[in-house]
Amino acid sequence: MSSSEYTFKLVQVCLPEPSKLVVMCDKRKRQCVCLCQVYKSCLDGLLPNYQAFYRVCSRLTKHQSTLLSGQDKQLLVALAGMDVSVPHVAVVSLAVCCRALKLCKVPAAVLHAFDDIRLKPASQVVLGLPEHILAAHAQPSPNPVQLQMTTPFPVTLPECALPADFKKQHGLLAKLHKHLVHRAVLAQHMGEFKSFSTSPFQLNRKGIAHSSRTWQNSEKHVYLFLGYCHHYQQVSQPTLQLFLSSPLIAQFVSFHIAAGHSQLYIRNFLSCAKCVLRWWQSKPGGNHPSFVAGLEWLQTLGLQVADQLPRPSKDPKGLADIGKWMCAADLVHTIHGAEQQSQAQMQQQGVTVETSRDMHDAALAAMIFSHLPPVRLSCIRSLVGPAYLGPCLHPDCKEPSCEGNRLSIMSESPLLMRISLPHHKNARKWGKAVIEFDVPSDLAQLLHTYLGAPRKALLEHHLLIGDACPYVFMDMHGRGFVAAAVLTLYWQKWLVSRGGVPMNPSMCRQVFVDERQSDSATAGPSNQGAAMVMGHSVKQWDKWYDMQYHPRLAQNAVDGMQSWRAAMLQSHTLAAPDLTLSTALHCGHVLVSDSEESQYQSCCSDSDSDIDIELD
């Protein structure tokens, strides 16, 4: 942003907001100053990470900073996208900021980037400081006035009538209410809750640290719950303290049930609620008995939700009836046709944006299904190309020598490509074992062709000069498929355009297992090896992917009973005893005579006289 007097550059200190720095170049004095966004309650306990940086800056300047107002403040507020009535802005010299960053033990690369901003105000370098850098200087936030849950706990879920606008976003990340996310108390709570959940060593926390993906899901559920309280329960200032209200949680669960959301979605929210309660429990004064009762109440609610709400049907016949299923043969034929068509168009029309996009889509579809056992979509989304030489892009990777999920070219002649997947779902359970395999020749040739001129044409069309996409596959804007939902929508649209059905790409794994486990399975890979590439085990096939497992076993058992019955009849060819019946006139017994042994046995009688005769 620029004006007649100033040029501003926004520099993020950490997430979540409002921690920001703005480097301002004064054209008149040709000097660079640093604007620190400050809140009224900053020194009273706002955001811990921002407090650390601000305290260092204040100590270095001996608390002699200047507050901006008027037009200068309006420019900064407009740049930062904040509410005009919220921030105060202080002017601190850039040298002081550099010294403060060094005291906070910022890595050298970050300091170099900051120096580049200071020396080249017009450059496009943007600085981002991760939260763990300033965590050592953070101070705990004050507790709420009353740290206990609302009692008594609801004994049943309340009735819920869907509001008229329930299809609209009810999360705090909705555009109209985005400013609520940046309020001081909520930002403070979210920063501390994230630090509690993601810190590698947090001994007052149950279990291991949350991965980046788990934290993203937890953050989503928190904002959805707070947004529901704000929109439908008229809560003006939503904070994490709302999780201490069991009636609000019960009403939110009823809202999900009325909206027809899956039981897995509701259970994930309840798991997130338990994590928030454990965070409150870890704070001073969090030993109130209501927290223990609240965790048990959430556990009971989760079990009953799982028992009462049906799971969505994954039966192939049922999915085919609603247009969500393709058999393995049809899917392979569709993908093979796309591969041949993209190669033919490339030869006829040359490298254009349209032909490059068609080849990209064919290569992506071939990676999802057909040539390989269906690899996890998270591995495909995070796969980087051979040209990327930077560090691992996985947010939770701690190995300095890790290259991430990578597609490598081992040799050009003959062409040999290899896929290495150190980051997959079961990497921790497998002792960090890497899924690694050489790419089949047909798929390798397709990928090699796409990674050349077609991929370069897509990057030049979508991205600005100087930007790059390290991932092999990209969306319609030249960005990697960072979000799983983006890849799902992209795949469904492509599959429908090829004459298929809007089936989720994750269903390809079930299609593959259904074919491999069927009685009419064709010759192919071993089940154990295919399951290894898919990132799980054969036991998980039977439990999660093979929906015909129990019906098939039952039918095979019934069919086998007929051969068993025939074998039993044939085994009866051995000689059987000749049994004859005779009657004794002196008593009322029916005597059974064995012609071979000439022994007589008396049948049992219920009368007393017969018992006396047998005794005599």
XYZ file of C-alpha atoms in Angstrom:
616
model
C 0.000 0.000 0.000
C 1.324 3.442 -0.827
C 0.306 7.064 -0.460
C 1.881 10.367 -1.350
C 4.089 10.273 1.717
C 4.483 6.690 2.885
C 5.037 3.191 1.541
C 3.855 0.421 3.850
C 4.808 -3.232 3.932
C 2.971 -5.694 6.155
C 5.094 -8.155 8.118
C 3.398 -10.971 10.030
C 4.972 -11.727 13.405
C 2.931 -14.807 14.228
C -0.445 -16.396 13.831
C -3.153 -16.058 14.956
C -3.471 -12.332 14.541
C -3.296 -9.527 15.712
C 0.493 -9.705 16.060
C 1.791 -7.612 13.175
C 4.671 -5.391 12.226
C 4.510 -2.871 9.433
C 7.656 -1.533 7.835
C 7.041 2.046 6.670
C 9.259 3.952 4.300
C 9.040 7.719 4.712
C 9.644 9.169 1.243
C 10.274 12.669 2.568
C 12.983 11.717 5.077
C 14.091 8.590 3.197
C 14.085 6.631 6.412
C 12.607 3.287 7.407
C 10.727 2.986 10.646
C 8.859 0.051 12.112
C 5.257 0.386 13.224
C 4.256 -1.991 16.014
C 0.554 -2.592 16.354
C -0.367 -2.293 20.032
C -3.652 -2.946 21.803
C -4.992 -1.064 24.793
C -4.724 -4.169 26.966
C -1.357 -5.273 25.616
C 0.557 -4.917 28.864
C -2.325 -6.443 30.852
C -2.131 -9.798 29.119
C -3.056 -9.960 25.465
C -1.276 -12.357 23.143
C 1.747 -14.016 24.790
C 3.919 -14.175 21.684
C 3.261 -10.568 20.824
C 3.820 -9.497 24.395
C 7.293 -11.014 24.340
C 8.333 -9.004 21.313
C 6.690 -5.838 22.568
C 8.309 -6.100 26.006
C 11.734 -6.437 24.401
C 11.106 -3.429 22.171
C 9.805 -1.403 25.105
C 12.830 -2.270 27.216
C 15.249 -1.299 24.453
C 13.525 2.019 23.808
C 13.115 2.664 27.554
C 9.351 2.895 27.006
C 9.749 6.043 24.916
C 7.733 5.042 21.849
C 5.448 7.366 19.903
C 1.756 6.698 19.317
C 0.377 7.404 15.877
C -3.004 8.949 15.267
C -4.991 10.603 12.539
C -4.259 9.844 8.882
C -1.150 7.779 9.574
C -3.117 5.474 11.830
C -5.922 5.224 9.286
C -3.425 4.095 6.631
C -2.049 1.407 8.904
C -5.486 0.214 9.940
C -6.601 0.004 6.321
C -3.470 -1.951 5.464
C -3.868 -4.399 8.319
C -7.594 -4.867 7.755
C -8.419 -4.228 11.414
C -11.176 -2.391 13.211
C -10.370 1.331 13.454
C -11.383 1.506 17.092
C -9.128 -1.346 18.233
C -5.402 -0.839 17.609
C -2.918 1.711 18.845
C 0.212 2.080 16.773
C 3.681 2.760 18.128
C 6.704 3.890 16.126
C 9.930 2.065 16.935
C 13.154 2.338 14.985
C 14.019 -0.557 12.743
C 17.367 -1.014 14.507
C 15.531 -1.599 17.763
C 13.345 -4.181 16.069
C 16.418 -6.013 14.758
C 17.983 -6.055 18.224
C 14.719 -7.306 19.725
C 14.525 -10.108 17.201
C 18.082 -11.174 18.041
C 17.265 -11.233 21.747
C 14.280 -13.473 20.946
C 16.720 -15.934 19.289
C 15.367 -15.590 15.791
C 17.162 -17.786 13.195
C 19.776 -16.122 11.036
C 17.701 -16.593 7.885
C 14.881 -14.542 9.392
C 17.320 -11.779 10.382
C 18.686 -11.688 6.853
C 15.149 -11.310 5.519
C 14.494 -8.484 7.957
C 17.735 -6.755 6.976
C 16.692 -7.081 3.352
C 13.467 -5.233 4.149
C 15.458 -2.555 5.969
C 18.009 -2.084 3.185
C 15.586 -2.504 0.275
C 12.223 -1.013 1.210
C 10.802 -1.622 -2.238
C 11.652 -5.343 -2.231
C 8.964 -8.017 -2.020
C 10.408 -9.910 0.951
C 7.832 -10.643 3.647
C 8.909 -11.841 7.074
C 6.988 -14.432 9.103
C 8.039 -15.419 12.600
C 6.782 -18.794 13.876
C 5.215 -18.874 17.302
C 7.763 -21.179 18.922
C 10.488 -18.534 18.499
C 8.895 -16.160 20.981
C 7.265 -18.782 23.220
C 10.122 -18.632 25.744
C 9.255 -15.003 26.556
C 5.509 -15.589 26.839
C 3.522 -15.047 30.013
C 0.400 -17.049 30.933
C -2.897 -15.299 30.525
C -5.152 -14.620 33.504
C -7.863 -17.120 34.340
C -11.561 -16.291 34.043
C -13.335 -15.173 37.160
C -15.003 -18.544 37.725
C -13.067 -21.562 36.404
C -15.646 -24.355 36.484
C -18.221 -25.919 34.206
C -21.902 -25.112 34.184
C -23.855 -27.580 36.288
C -26.068 -29.542 36.355
C -25.199 -31.258 33.092
C -28.067 -31.860 30.641
C -29.468 -35.378 30.906
C -30.873 -35.323 27.371
C -30.338 -33.353 24.192
C -32.727 -30.419 23.649
C -35.013 -30.214 20.664
C -33.592 -28.163 17.818
C -35.482 -26.604 14.925
C -33.203 -25.620 12.067
C -32.977 -21.853 11.630
C -33.905 -20.376 8.306
C -30.283 -19.567 7.404
C -28.666 -22.773 8.680
C -27.079 -23.455 5.279
C -24.964 -20.310 5.613
C -21.593 -20.325 7.303
C -21.931 -20.208 11.050
C -18.219 -20.100 11.806
C -16.328 -17.052 12.979
C -14.265 -17.171 9.798
C -17.267 -16.000 7.804
C -16.532 -12.738 6.059
C -19.009 -10.556 7.936
C -17.700 -11.597 11.345
C -14.022 -12.051 10.635
C -13.090 -9.235 12.978
C -14.361 -11.270 15.930
C -11.499 -13.717 15.461
C -9.008 -10.931 16.156
C -10.517 -9.787 19.432
C -8.031 -9.695 22.251
C -9.417 -12.380 24.567
C -10.153 -14.907 21.828
C -6.737 -14.391 20.238
C -5.168 -14.870 23.644
C -7.118 -18.078 24.296
C -6.376 -19.550 20.866
C -2.672 -18.805 21.176
C -2.419 -20.524 24.537
C -4.597 -23.452 23.491
C -2.449 -24.009 20.402
C 0.736 -23.876 22.459
C -0.769 -26.379 24.922
C -1.867 -28.749 22.153
C 1.130 -28.621 19.818
C 4.107 -28.266 22.161
C 6.338 -31.346 21.840
C 6.727 -31.667 25.611
C 3.695 -30.623 27.636
C 3.660 -32.863 30.676
C 0.326 -31.603 31.984
C -1.319 -32.656 28.716
C -2.667 -36.131 28.072
C -1.099 -37.834 25.061
C 1.315 -36.662 22.409
C 1.402 -33.313 20.644
C -1.143 -32.537 17.947
C 0.114 -32.675 14.399
C -0.458 -29.696 12.139
C -3.425 -31.411 10.488
C -4.994 -32.324 13.831
C -4.608 -28.741 15.007
C -6.252 -27.416 11.845
C -9.237 -29.676 12.459
C -9.434 -28.606 16.104
C -9.248 -24.938 15.129
C -12.043 -25.472 12.602
C -14.312 -27.084 15.194
C -13.595 -24.317 17.711
C -14.508 -21.562 15.266
C -17.646 -23.392 14.127
C -18.845 -23.785 17.708
C -18.074 -20.160 18.603
C -19.704 -18.995 15.389
C -22.837 -20.966 16.245
C -22.930 -19.354 19.679
C -22.472 -15.917 18.109
C -25.038 -16.314 15.309
C -27.754 -18.409 16.923
C -27.240 -17.959 20.683
C -26.591 -14.179 20.568
C -23.163 -14.359 22.254
C -21.548 -11.004 21.474
C -17.999 -11.836 22.623
C -17.253 -15.504 21.857
C -14.262 -16.982 23.700
C -13.074 -20.446 24.653
C -14.829 -19.988 27.979
C -18.033 -20.991 26.166
C -16.762 -24.580 26.193
C -17.377 -24.545 29.944
C -21.123 -24.364 29.250
C -22.515 -27.873 28.851
C -25.980 -26.610 27.736
C -24.385 -24.789 24.793
C -22.500 -27.937 23.793
C -25.709 -29.975 23.996
C -27.548 -27.435 21.841
C -24.719 -27.451 19.294
C -24.849 -31.263 19.048
C -28.627 -31.070 18.528
C -28.020 -28.502 15.793
C -25.657 -30.924 14.018
C -28.139 -33.787 14.331
C -30.977 -31.666 12.958
C -28.780 -30.575 10.050
C -28.086 -34.220 9.175
C -24.351 -34.119 9.801
C -22.487 -37.389 10.221
C -21.839 -38.932 13.598
C -18.089 -38.891 12.890
C -18.202 -35.113 12.447
C -20.032 -34.697 15.768
C -17.656 -37.031 17.593
C -14.674 -35.089 16.274
C -16.171 -31.923 17.731
C -16.691 -33.635 21.099
C -13.040 -34.760 21.049
C -12.029 -31.158 20.407
C -14.245 -30.026 23.299
C -12.477 -32.475 25.606
C -9.118 -31.054 24.542
C -10.309 -27.537 25.378
C -11.517 -28.696 28.797
C -8.150 -30.331 29.509
C -6.498 -27.035 28.600
C -8.705 -25.189 31.100
C -8.015 -27.951 33.607
C -4.252 -27.399 33.279
C -4.508 -23.761 34.299
C -4.231 -22.595 37.923
C -7.548 -23.209 39.635
C -8.564 -25.866 37.125
C -8.899 -28.639 39.697
C -12.639 -28.112 40.186
C -14.597 -31.425 40.288
C -16.874 -30.175 37.528
C -14.075 -30.675 34.980
C -13.822 -34.388 35.743
C -17.595 -34.717 35.550
C -17.613 -32.681 32.330
C -15.079 -34.967 30.644
C -17.139 -38.010 31.637
C -20.296 -36.299 30.326
C -18.628 -35.617 26.959
C -17.382 -39.205 26.795
C -20.893 -40.541 27.417
C -22.372 -38.166 24.864
C -19.844 -39.299 22.254
C -20.588 -42.992 22.846
C -24.326 -42.481 22.558
C -23.965 -40.368 19.411
C -21.914 -43.166 17.847
C -24.546 -45.711 18.868
C -27.660 -43.837 17.783
C -26.596 -42.077 14.587
C -26.113 -44.445 11.632
C -22.919 -44.482 9.662
C -23.216 -43.553 5.977
C -23.603 -46.584 3.755
C -20.519 -47.653 1.811
C -22.026 -50.701 0.168
C -21.064 -50.746 -3.543
C -24.609 -51.552 -4.646
C -26.085 -48.735 -2.572
C -23.440 -46.276 -3.786
C -24.047 -47.327 -7.398
C -27.791 -46.696 -6.979
C -27.141 -43.080 -5.965
C -24.469 -42.534 -8.634
C -21.399 -42.569 -6.380
C -19.657 -45.761 -7.527
C -17.670 -47.015 -10.511
C -16.274 -50.497 -10.798
C -12.523 -50.970 -11.166
C -12.689 -51.905 -14.857
C -14.697 -48.798 -15.808
C -12.401 -46.543 -13.802
C -9.233 -47.965 -15.360
C -10.761 -47.650 -18.845
C -11.717 -44.003 -18.215
C -8.243 -43.055 -16.984
C -6.521 -44.915 -19.814
C -8.656 -43.058 -22.350
C -7.667 -39.726 -20.782
C -3.973 -40.650 -20.983
C -4.163 -41.534 -24.684
C -6.228 -38.473 -25.559
C -3.878 -36.063 -23.737
C -0.813 -37.495 -25.473
C -2.524 -37.367 -28.884
C -3.611 -33.748 -28.396
C -0.126 -32.794 -27.283
C 1.324 -34.214 -30.487
C -1.297 -32.599 -32.712
C -1.704 -29.159 -31.115
C 1.602 -28.699 -29.335
C 2.129 -27.283 -25.855
C -0.724 -24.951 -24.940
C -2.414 -24.178 -21.650
C -5.368 -26.406 -22.571
C -3.295 -29.415 -23.671
C -0.985 -28.968 -20.682
C -3.939 -28.969 -18.300
C -5.325 -32.131 -19.955
C -1.985 -33.897 -19.510
C -1.784 -32.700 -15.908
C -5.238 -34.135 -15.206
C -4.393 -37.445 -16.884
C -1.180 -37.751 -14.857
C -3.016 -36.914 -11.646
C -5.727 -39.504 -12.364
C -3.092 -42.116 -13.207
C -1.415 -41.473 -9.858
C -4.693 -41.832 -7.964
C -5.764 -45.076 -9.676
C -4.858 -47.567 -12.399
C -1.041 -47.764 -12.425
C -0.404 -47.943 -8.665
C -2.239 -49.330 -5.674
C -4.247 -46.296 -4.518
C -1.762 -44.156 -2.591
C -3.138 -41.908 0.138
C -4.339 -38.598 -1.256
C -2.343 -36.691 1.358
C 0.834 -38.190 -0.104
C -0.168 -37.229 -3.639
C -1.040 -33.673 -2.599
C 2.319 -33.209 -0.839
C 4.435 -34.802 -3.580
C 7.185 -32.423 -4.746
C 8.863 -32.589 -8.120
C 12.462 -33.398 -9.040
C 13.288 -29.719 -9.612
C 12.562 -28.756 -5.993
C 15.783 -28.702 -3.949
C 14.553 -26.964 -0.802
C 13.855 -28.391 2.648
C 10.993 -30.690 3.534
C 7.649 -28.892 3.306
C 5.838 -31.090 5.804
C 4.927 -28.849 8.751
C 5.661 -31.528 11.378
C 8.966 -32.786 9.975
C 11.878 -32.594 12.406
C 14.498 -34.449 10.355
C 17.097 -32.003 8.986
C 18.022 -34.292 6.094
C 14.456 -35.156 5.074
C 13.490 -34.292 1.502
C 9.763 -34.835 2.008
C 7.401 -36.816 -0.186
C 9.295 -36.666 -3.439
C 9.167 -37.796 -7.036
C 12.739 -38.332 -8.248
C 14.291 -39.093 -11.617
C 16.905 -41.789 -11.061
C 18.028 -42.046 -14.686
C 17.028 -40.573 -18.025
C 18.087 -43.456 -20.255
C 16.521 -45.800 -19.568
C 13.900 -43.680 -17.819
C 13.590 -44.608 -14.153
C 11.546 -42.605 -11.649
C 11.103 -43.292 -7.956
C 8.564 -42.156 -5.370
C 9.600 -41.824 -1.707
C 6.935 -41.176 0.916
C 8.446 -40.642 4.384
C 5.347 -38.727 5.529
C 2.278 -40.922 5.490
C -0.475 -41.631 7.966
C 1.147 -44.640 9.657
C 4.737 -43.399 9.554
C 4.868 -43.089 13.345
C 3.372 -46.553 13.930
C 5.768 -48.124 11.441
C 8.838 -46.662 13.114
C 9.263 -43.965 10.435
C 9.439 -46.587 7.681
C 9.445 -44.987 4.219
C 7.071 -46.153 1.476
C 9.345 -46.260 -1.561
C 8.920 -47.825 -5.005
C 9.947 -47.371 -8.636
C 7.291 -45.948 -10.925
C 5.993 -48.254 -13.712
C 7.357 -47.416 -17.138
C 4.078 -46.194 -18.682
C 3.324 -43.909 -15.748
C 6.944 -42.733 -15.618
C 6.816 -41.727 -19.278
C 3.567 -39.822 -18.721
C 4.934 -37.992 -15.678
C 8.228 -37.227 -17.402
C 6.398 -35.676 -20.357
C 4.155 -33.605 -18.074
C 7.016 -32.341 -15.896
C 8.667 -30.818 -18.952
C 7.124 -28.160 -21.180
C 3.463 -28.714 -20.139
C 4.083 -28.006 -16.460
C 6.213 -24.980 -17.311
C 3.410 -23.623 -19.488
C 0.925 -23.987 -16.604
C 3.217 -22.193 -14.166
C 3.816 -19.328 -16.597
C 0.091 -18.982 -17.162
C -1.064 -19.112 -13.530
C 1.741 -17.664 -11.413
C 3.381 -14.268 -11.298
C 6.985 -13.750 -12.314
C 9.288 -15.107 -9.633
C 6.659 -17.330 -8.011
C 6.933 -21.105 -8.098
C 4.953 -24.202 -7.128
C 7.133 -26.986 -5.710
C 4.383 -29.605 -5.889
C 3.920 -31.957 -8.825
C 0.193 -31.325 -9.157
C -1.577 -27.959 -8.935
C -5.080 -26.520 -9.006
C -6.532 -24.105 -11.551
C -4.616 -21.223 -9.938
C -1.183 -22.828 -10.080
C -1.140 -23.689 -6.368
C -0.666 -27.061 -4.740
C -3.674 -28.979 -3.459
C -3.013 -27.952 0.132
C -6.623 -28.578 1.213
C -8.098 -32.045 0.721
C -11.490 -30.604 -0.247
C -9.944 -28.763 -3.212
C -8.577 -32.000 -4.660
C -11.907 -33.755 -4.066
C -13.874 -31.134 -6.000
C -11.226 -31.023 -8.732
C -11.324 -34.823 -9.179
C -15.136 -35.016 -9.181
C -15.423 -32.326 -11.834
C -12.809 -34.056 -14.007
C -14.369 -37.493 -13.633
C -17.825 -36.218 -14.594
C -16.331 -34.504 -17.657
C -14.952 -37.892 -18.726
C -18.370 -39.550 -18.499
C -17.985 -40.866 -14.959
C -19.863 -40.218 -11.733
C -19.069 -37.632 -9.007
C -17.235 -40.148 -6.855
C -14.785 -38.995 -4.197
C -11.139 -39.787 -4.984
C -10.802 -41.558 -1.626
C -13.400 -44.077 -2.848
C -10.833 -45.372 -5.328
C -9.199 -47.211 -2.464
C -12.451 -49.017 -1.705
C -12.983 -49.775 -5.416
C -9.531 -51.370 -5.577
C -10.004 -53.446 -2.413
C -13.477 -54.537 -3.513
C -12.043 -55.947 -6.740
C -9.004 -57.574 -5.111
C -11.112 -59.308 -2.452
C -13.923 -60.433 -4.731
C -14.297 -64.035 -5.894
C -13.744 -62.888 -9.513
C -10.509 -60.969 -8.827
C -8.031 -60.951 -11.694
C -4.327 -61.642 -11.365
C -2.524 -58.721 -9.806
C -0.311 -57.605 -6.932
C -0.151 -59.420 -3.641
C -2.584 -58.136 -1.067
C 0.154 -57.522 1.489
C 2.313 -55.519 -0.925
C -0.635 -53.490 -2.213
C -1.708 -52.699 1.337
C 1.847 -51.544 2.101
C 1.770 -49.052 -0.779
C -1.674 -47.889 0.349
C -0.204 -47.159 3.783
C -1.998 -49.728 5.943
C -2.441 -53.507 6.322
C -4.636 -56.266 4.922
C -6.554 -56.354 8.220
C -7.696 -52.804 7.551
C -9.011 -53.932 4.171
C -11.481 -56.224 5.922
C -12.373 -53.628 8.558
C -12.756 -50.407 6.578
C -12.561 -50.883 2.800
C -14.063 -54.285 1.942
C -17.797 -53.749 2.487
C -18.565 -57.192 1.012
C -16.299 -58.976 3.484
C -18.998 -60.310 5.830
C -21.641 -61.115 3.154
C -19.024 -62.880 1.033
C -17.766 -64.986 3.945
C -21.325 -65.902 4.909
C -22.232 -66.946 1.361
C -19.031 -68.950 0.950
C -19.803 -70.732 4.220
C -23.336 -71.624 3.078
C -22.053 -72.834 -0.300
C -19.396 -74.926 1.418
C -21.993 -76.594 3.595
C -23.401 -78.424 0.577
C -20.122 -80.201 -0.153
C -19.770 -80.912 3.564
C -23.237 -82.468 3.613
C -22.424 -84.646 0.594
C -19.252 -85.836 2.325
C -21.219 -86.747 5.434
C -23.654 -88.823 3.365
C -20.802 -90.653 1.641
C -19.139 -91.474 4.963
C -22.281 -93.353 6.029
C -21.337 -96.287 3.773
C -19.789 -98.019 6.818
C -21.860 -100.859 8.319
C -24.555 -99.657 10.694
C -26.081 -101.739 13.538
C -29.283 -103.715 12.688
C -31.825 -102.583 15.216
C -35.049 -104.600 15.791
C -37.916 -104.095 18.170
C -39.480 -106.737 20.460
C -42.036 -106.606 23.209
C -42.063 -108.438 26.539
C -45.494 -109.714 27.519
C -44.785 -109.830 31.218
C -44.174 -106.101 31.476
C -45.108 -102.918 29.728
C -41.581 -102.269 28.420
C -40.499 -102.022 24.849
C -37.262 -104.024 24.639
C -34.544 -103.162 22.191
C -32.657 -106.225 20.924
C -29.213 -106.125 19.390
C -28.942 -109.152 17.146
C -25.134 -109.158 17.254
C -24.538 -108.900 20.992
C -27.797 -110.606 22.252
C -28.008 -108.202 25.121
C -31.238 -106.843 26.394
C -31.773 -103.368 27.716
C -34.864 -101.986 29.301
C -36.204 -98.607 28.419
C -36.887 -96.207 31.210
C -40.346 -95.956 32.679
C -41.909 -93.303 34.818
C -44.084 -95.740 36.854
C -43.056 -97.025 40.253
C -43.998 -100.638 39.386
C -41.650 -100.704 36.418
C -38.843 -99.420 38.595
C -39.435 -102.280 41.071
C -39.372 -104.891 38.309
C -36.041 -103.568 37.006
C -34.577 -103.651 40.512
C -35.696 -107.308 40.994
